[in-house]
Short mmCIF file of N, CA and C in Angstrom, two decimals:
data_model
loop_
_atom_site.label_atom_id
_atom_site.label_comp_id
_atom_site.label_asym_id
_atom_site.label_seq_id
_atom_site.Cartn_x
_atom_site.Cartn_y
_atom_site.Cartn_z
N MET K 1 -25.83 -44.76 29.07
CA MET K 1 -25.54 -45.80 30.04
C MET K 1 -26.44 -47.00 29.74
N LYS K 2 -25.83 -48.16 29.61
CA LYS K 2 -26.58 -49.37 29.33
C LYS K 2 -26.74 -50.16 30.63
N LEU K 3 -27.97 -50.15 31.15
CA LEU K 3 -28.28 -50.89 32.37
C LEU K 3 -28.56 -52.35 32.03
N PRO K 4 -28.27 -53.27 32.97
CA PRO K 4 -28.68 -54.66 32.76
C PRO K 4 -30.19 -54.72 32.50
N GLN K 5 -30.63 -55.70 31.73
CA GLN K 5 -32.01 -55.79 31.24
C GLN K 5 -33.05 -55.65 32.35
N ALA K 6 -32.91 -56.40 33.43
CA ALA K 6 -33.92 -56.36 34.50
C ALA K 6 -34.00 -54.99 35.15
N ILE K 7 -32.85 -54.33 35.29
CA ILE K 7 -32.82 -53.00 35.92
C ILE K 7 -33.39 -51.96 34.97
N ALA K 8 -33.04 -52.06 33.69
CA ALA K 8 -33.63 -51.15 32.70
C ALA K 8 -35.14 -51.31 32.68
N ALA K 9 -35.62 -52.55 32.75
CA ALA K 9 -37.07 -52.81 32.77
C ALA K 9 -37.71 -52.19 34.01
N TYR K 10 -37.03 -52.29 35.16
CA TYR K 10 -37.54 -51.69 36.41
C TYR K 10 -37.72 -50.19 36.25
N PHE K 11 -36.68 -49.49 35.81
CA PHE K 11 -36.76 -48.03 35.70
C PHE K 11 -37.74 -47.59 34.60
N GLU K 12 -37.80 -48.33 33.49
CA GLU K 12 -38.74 -48.00 32.42
C GLU K 12 -40.18 -48.19 32.90
N ALA K 13 -40.46 -49.28 33.59
CA ALA K 13 -41.81 -49.52 34.11
C ALA K 13 -42.17 -48.46 35.15
N ASP K 14 -41.21 -48.08 35.97
CA ASP K 14 -41.45 -47.03 36.97
C ASP K 14 -41.78 -45.71 36.28
N ARG K 15 -41.03 -45.39 35.24
CA ARG K 15 -41.26 -44.14 34.51
C ARG K 15 -42.66 -44.09 33.90
N ARG K 16 -43.13 -45.25 33.42
CA ARG K 16 -44.46 -45.34 32.81
C ARG K 16 -45.57 -45.58 33.83
N SER K 17 -45.21 -45.74 35.10
CA SER K 17 -46.17 -46.10 36.15
C SER K 17 -46.88 -47.41 35.82
N ASP K 18 -46.13 -48.35 35.27
CA ASP K 18 -46.66 -49.67 34.91
C ASP K 18 -46.29 -50.64 36.04
N ASN K 19 -47.15 -50.71 37.05
CA ASN K 19 -46.86 -51.51 38.23
C ASN K 19 -46.68 -52.99 37.90
N ASP K 20 -47.49 -53.53 36.98
CA ASP K 20 -47.38 -54.95 36.62
C ASP K 20 -46.01 -55.25 36.00
N ALA K 21 -45.56 -54.40 35.10
CA ALA K 21 -44.25 -54.61 34.47
C ALA K 21 -43.13 -54.44 35.49
N LEU K 22 -43.28 -53.50 36.40
CA LEU K 22 -42.26 -53.29 37.42
C LEU K 22 -42.14 -54.54 38.29
N ILE K 23 -43.25 -55.06 38.77
CA ILE K 23 -43.24 -56.26 39.61
C ILE K 23 -42.67 -57.44 38.83
N ALA K 24 -42.94 -57.52 37.54
CA ALA K 24 -42.46 -58.62 36.71
C ALA K 24 -40.93 -58.64 36.59
N SER K 25 -40.26 -57.54 36.90
CA SER K 25 -38.79 -57.52 36.84
C SER K 25 -38.16 -58.20 38.07
N PHE K 26 -38.97 -58.49 39.09
CA PHE K 26 -38.48 -59.12 40.32
C PHE K 26 -38.71 -60.63 40.29
N ALA K 27 -37.77 -61.38 40.87
CA ALA K 27 -37.98 -62.81 41.10
C ALA K 27 -39.15 -62.97 42.08
N PRO K 28 -39.86 -64.09 42.03
CA PRO K 28 -41.02 -64.27 42.92
C PRO K 28 -40.70 -64.13 44.41
N ASP K 29 -39.50 -64.49 44.82
CA ASP K 29 -39.14 -64.39 46.24
C ASP K 29 -38.18 -63.23 46.52
N ALA K 30 -38.17 -62.23 45.65
CA ALA K 30 -37.28 -61.07 45.79
C ALA K 30 -37.60 -60.30 47.07
N VAL K 31 -36.61 -59.50 47.49
CA VAL K 31 -36.74 -58.69 48.69
C VAL K 31 -36.37 -57.25 48.36
N VAL K 32 -37.18 -56.31 48.89
CA VAL K 32 -36.88 -54.88 48.77
C VAL K 32 -36.69 -54.33 50.17
N PHE K 33 -35.60 -53.58 50.37
CA PHE K 33 -35.34 -52.88 51.62
C PHE K 33 -35.41 -51.39 51.33
N ASP K 34 -36.32 -50.69 52.01
CA ASP K 34 -36.47 -49.25 51.80
C ASP K 34 -37.04 -48.62 53.07
N GLU K 35 -36.48 -47.50 53.45
CA GLU K 35 -36.93 -46.74 54.62
C GLU K 35 -37.04 -47.62 55.86
N GLY K 36 -36.04 -48.50 56.05
CA GLY K 36 -35.97 -49.33 57.25
C GLY K 36 -36.92 -50.52 57.27
N ALA K 37 -37.60 -50.80 56.18
CA ALA K 37 -38.56 -51.92 56.14
C ALA K 37 -38.14 -52.92 55.07
N LYS K 38 -38.54 -54.17 55.28
CA LYS K 38 -38.26 -55.26 54.35
C LYS K 38 -39.58 -55.72 53.73
N HIS K 39 -39.58 -55.90 52.41
CA HIS K 39 -40.77 -56.34 51.67
C HIS K 39 -40.35 -57.54 50.83
N LYS K 40 -40.97 -58.71 51.08
CA LYS K 40 -40.56 -59.94 50.40
C LYS K 40 -41.70 -60.50 49.56
N GLY K 41 -41.37 -60.84 48.32
CA GLY K 41 -42.34 -61.43 47.41
C GLY K 41 -43.13 -60.38 46.66
N HIS K 42 -43.74 -60.81 45.58
CA HIS K 42 -44.46 -59.88 44.70
C HIS K 42 -45.56 -59.11 45.42
N ALA K 43 -46.35 -59.75 46.27
CA ALA K 43 -47.47 -59.07 46.93
C ALA K 43 -46.96 -57.95 47.84
N GLU K 44 -45.94 -58.23 48.66
CA GLU K 44 -45.40 -57.20 49.56
C GLU K 44 -44.70 -56.10 48.77
N ILE K 45 -44.00 -56.46 47.71
CA ILE K 45 -43.32 -55.45 46.90
C ILE K 45 -44.34 -54.54 46.22
N LEU K 46 -45.44 -55.10 45.74
CA LEU K 46 -46.49 -54.28 45.14
C LEU K 46 -47.10 -53.35 46.19
N SER K 47 -47.33 -53.83 47.39
CA SER K 47 -47.87 -52.98 48.46
C SER K 47 -46.90 -51.84 48.77
N TRP K 48 -45.60 -52.14 48.84
CA TRP K 48 -44.59 -51.11 49.08
C TRP K 48 -44.60 -50.08 47.95
N LEU K 49 -44.67 -50.55 46.72
CA LEU K 49 -44.68 -49.67 45.56
C LEU K 49 -45.87 -48.71 45.60
N LEU K 50 -47.05 -49.26 45.84
CA LEU K 50 -48.26 -48.42 45.87
C LEU K 50 -48.22 -47.43 47.03
N ALA K 51 -47.73 -47.87 48.19
CA ALA K 51 -47.62 -46.97 49.34
C ALA K 51 -46.62 -45.85 49.07
N SER K 52 -45.51 -46.18 48.43
CA SER K 52 -44.50 -45.16 48.10
C SER K 52 -45.06 -44.13 47.14
N LYS K 53 -45.80 -44.60 46.13
CA LYS K 53 -46.39 -43.66 45.16
C LYS K 53 -47.44 -42.77 45.81
N ALA K 54 -48.16 -43.30 46.78
CA ALA K 54 -49.16 -42.49 47.49
C ALA K 54 -48.48 -41.48 48.40
N LYS K 55 -47.38 -41.89 49.04
CA LYS K 55 -46.68 -41.02 49.99
C LYS K 55 -45.89 -39.92 49.28
N TYR K 56 -45.26 -40.27 48.15
CA TYR K 56 -44.41 -39.33 47.42
C TYR K 56 -44.98 -39.11 46.03
N ALA K 57 -45.88 -38.17 45.92
CA ALA K 57 -46.54 -37.89 44.64
C ALA K 57 -45.54 -37.38 43.61
N ASN K 58 -45.83 -37.68 42.36
CA ASN K 58 -45.03 -37.21 41.22
C ASN K 58 -43.57 -37.65 41.28
N LEU K 59 -43.34 -38.82 41.83
CA LEU K 59 -41.99 -39.35 41.99
C LEU K 59 -41.41 -39.74 40.63
N VAL K 60 -40.20 -39.23 40.35
CA VAL K 60 -39.49 -39.54 39.11
C VAL K 60 -38.07 -39.90 39.48
N SER K 61 -37.60 -41.04 38.96
CA SER K 61 -36.24 -41.49 39.23
C SER K 61 -35.48 -41.60 37.91
N GLU K 62 -34.38 -40.85 37.81
CA GLU K 62 -33.58 -40.82 36.59
C GLU K 62 -32.18 -41.37 36.87
N PRO K 63 -31.86 -42.57 36.41
CA PRO K 63 -30.51 -43.12 36.63
C PRO K 63 -29.45 -42.23 35.97
N VAL K 64 -28.36 -41.99 36.71
CA VAL K 64 -27.29 -41.15 36.18
C VAL K 64 -25.94 -41.86 36.14
N ASP K 65 -25.79 -42.94 36.91
CA ASP K 65 -24.51 -43.64 36.96
C ASP K 65 -24.74 -45.05 37.49
N GLN K 66 -23.82 -45.95 37.17
CA GLN K 66 -23.92 -47.30 37.71
C GLN K 66 -22.53 -47.86 37.97
N THR K 67 -22.47 -48.75 38.96
CA THR K 67 -21.27 -49.49 39.27
C THR K 67 -21.67 -50.96 39.32
N ILE K 68 -20.97 -51.79 38.55
CA ILE K 68 -21.29 -53.21 38.49
C ILE K 68 -20.18 -54.00 39.17
N ASP K 69 -20.59 -54.89 40.08
CA ASP K 69 -19.65 -55.78 40.77
C ASP K 69 -20.28 -57.16 40.81
N GLY K 70 -20.01 -57.96 39.78
CA GLY K 70 -20.60 -59.30 39.71
C GLY K 70 -22.11 -59.22 39.53
N ASP K 71 -22.85 -59.82 40.47
CA ASP K 71 -24.31 -59.80 40.37
C ASP K 71 -24.94 -58.61 41.08
N ARG K 72 -24.09 -57.73 41.63
CA ARG K 72 -24.59 -56.51 42.30
C ARG K 72 -24.37 -55.30 41.40
N VAL K 73 -25.40 -54.48 41.30
CA VAL K 73 -25.33 -53.27 40.49
C VAL K 73 -25.86 -52.11 41.33
N VAL K 74 -25.04 -51.09 41.52
CA VAL K 74 -25.47 -49.90 42.23
C VAL K 74 -25.77 -48.83 41.19
N VAL K 75 -27.01 -48.37 41.19
CA VAL K 75 -27.44 -47.33 40.26
C VAL K 75 -27.68 -46.06 41.06
N ARG K 76 -26.91 -45.03 40.74
CA ARG K 76 -27.13 -43.71 41.36
C ARG K 76 -28.20 -43.03 40.53
N SER K 77 -29.23 -42.50 41.22
CA SER K 77 -30.38 -41.96 40.52
C SER K 77 -30.80 -40.61 41.12
N ARG K 78 -31.17 -39.71 40.25
CA ARG K 78 -31.71 -38.42 40.66
C ARG K 78 -33.22 -38.61 40.82
N VAL K 79 -33.69 -38.45 42.06
CA VAL K 79 -35.09 -38.68 42.38
C VAL K 79 -35.74 -37.34 42.73
N SER K 80 -36.82 -37.05 42.03
CA SER K 80 -37.54 -35.80 42.30
C SER K 80 -39.02 -36.12 42.49
N GLY K 81 -39.70 -35.20 43.13
CA GLY K 81 -41.13 -35.37 43.38
C GLY K 81 -41.58 -34.42 44.47
N ASP K 82 -42.75 -34.70 45.00
CA ASP K 82 -43.32 -33.86 46.05
C ASP K 82 -42.86 -34.36 47.41
N PHE K 83 -41.60 -34.05 47.75
CA PHE K 83 -41.05 -34.39 49.06
C PHE K 83 -39.99 -33.35 49.42
N PRO K 84 -39.74 -33.17 50.72
CA PRO K 84 -38.74 -32.17 51.14
C PRO K 84 -37.38 -32.46 50.53
N ASN K 85 -36.67 -31.39 50.20
CA ASN K 85 -35.31 -31.45 49.64
C ASN K 85 -35.24 -32.13 48.27
N SER K 86 -36.34 -32.13 47.53
CA SER K 86 -36.33 -32.67 46.18
C SER K 86 -35.57 -31.72 45.27
N PRO K 87 -34.75 -32.21 44.37
CA PRO K 87 -34.43 -33.61 44.10
C PRO K 87 -33.36 -34.12 45.06
N ALA K 88 -33.25 -35.45 45.12
CA ALA K 88 -32.26 -36.11 45.96
C ALA K 88 -31.54 -37.16 45.11
N MET K 89 -30.30 -37.42 45.48
CA MET K 89 -29.55 -38.49 44.83
C MET K 89 -29.66 -39.73 45.73
N LEU K 90 -30.15 -40.83 45.16
CA LEU K 90 -30.30 -42.07 45.91
C LEU K 90 -29.55 -43.19 45.20
N ASP K 91 -29.08 -44.13 45.99
CA ASP K 91 -28.44 -45.32 45.45
C ASP K 91 -29.42 -46.48 45.50
N TYR K 92 -29.61 -47.13 44.37
CA TYR K 92 -30.43 -48.33 44.25
C TYR K 92 -29.44 -49.48 44.09
N THR K 93 -29.34 -50.33 45.08
CA THR K 93 -28.43 -51.47 45.02
C THR K 93 -29.24 -52.71 44.67
N PHE K 94 -29.04 -53.18 43.45
CA PHE K 94 -29.74 -54.35 42.93
C PHE K 94 -28.83 -55.56 43.02
N THR K 95 -29.42 -56.72 43.31
CA THR K 95 -28.75 -58.00 43.15
C THR K 95 -29.55 -58.75 42.10
N LEU K 96 -28.83 -59.31 41.14
CA LEU K 96 -29.46 -59.98 40.01
C LEU K 96 -29.16 -61.47 40.00
N ALA K 97 -30.10 -62.23 39.46
CA ALA K 97 -29.90 -63.64 39.15
C ALA K 97 -30.52 -63.85 37.78
N GLY K 98 -29.68 -63.98 36.78
CA GLY K 98 -30.18 -64.08 35.41
C GLY K 98 -30.92 -62.81 35.03
N ASP K 99 -32.15 -62.96 34.58
CA ASP K 99 -32.96 -61.80 34.16
C ASP K 99 -33.87 -61.29 35.26
N TRP K 100 -33.60 -61.65 36.51
CA TRP K 100 -34.45 -61.25 37.62
C TRP K 100 -33.70 -60.37 38.62
N ILE K 101 -34.44 -59.46 39.23
CA ILE K 101 -33.94 -58.74 40.40
C ILE K 101 -34.30 -59.61 41.60
N THR K 102 -33.29 -59.97 42.40
CA THR K 102 -33.55 -60.78 43.59
C THR K 102 -33.57 -59.95 44.86
N SER K 103 -32.91 -58.79 44.81
CA SER K 103 -33.01 -57.86 45.94
C SER K 103 -32.73 -56.44 45.47
N LEU K 104 -33.32 -55.52 46.21
CA LEU K 104 -33.14 -54.09 45.94
C LEU K 104 -33.09 -53.38 47.29
N GLU K 105 -32.03 -52.60 47.47
CA GLU K 105 -31.91 -51.74 48.65
C GLU K 105 -31.83 -50.31 48.15
N ILE K 106 -32.66 -49.44 48.74
CA ILE K 106 -32.66 -48.03 48.34
C ILE K 106 -32.19 -47.20 49.52
N HIS K 107 -31.16 -46.38 49.27
CA HIS K 107 -30.63 -45.49 50.31
C HIS K 107 -29.94 -44.31 49.70
#
């Protein structure tokens, strides 16, 4: 499966636990929606990322499918780690603008 460049960079950086590279895949004013909360801009997204890694140890996300509709890409991913009912299938809904992720919703 060939993911768009920004999304591939996001998952690769996540796999390597490279927080700087992961944040670099987002536009400066990007928004992340996860677990009922909104995180806007690089500083808030980094805080969300670090909190998620602390809350869910050994988190691994493996993309298995994608649906592309214009600038929106839904990536179905197998997520495993130290949390109840692991592994789980989650949808990552990305909105792209050029080579940037402008929004991400995880559900």
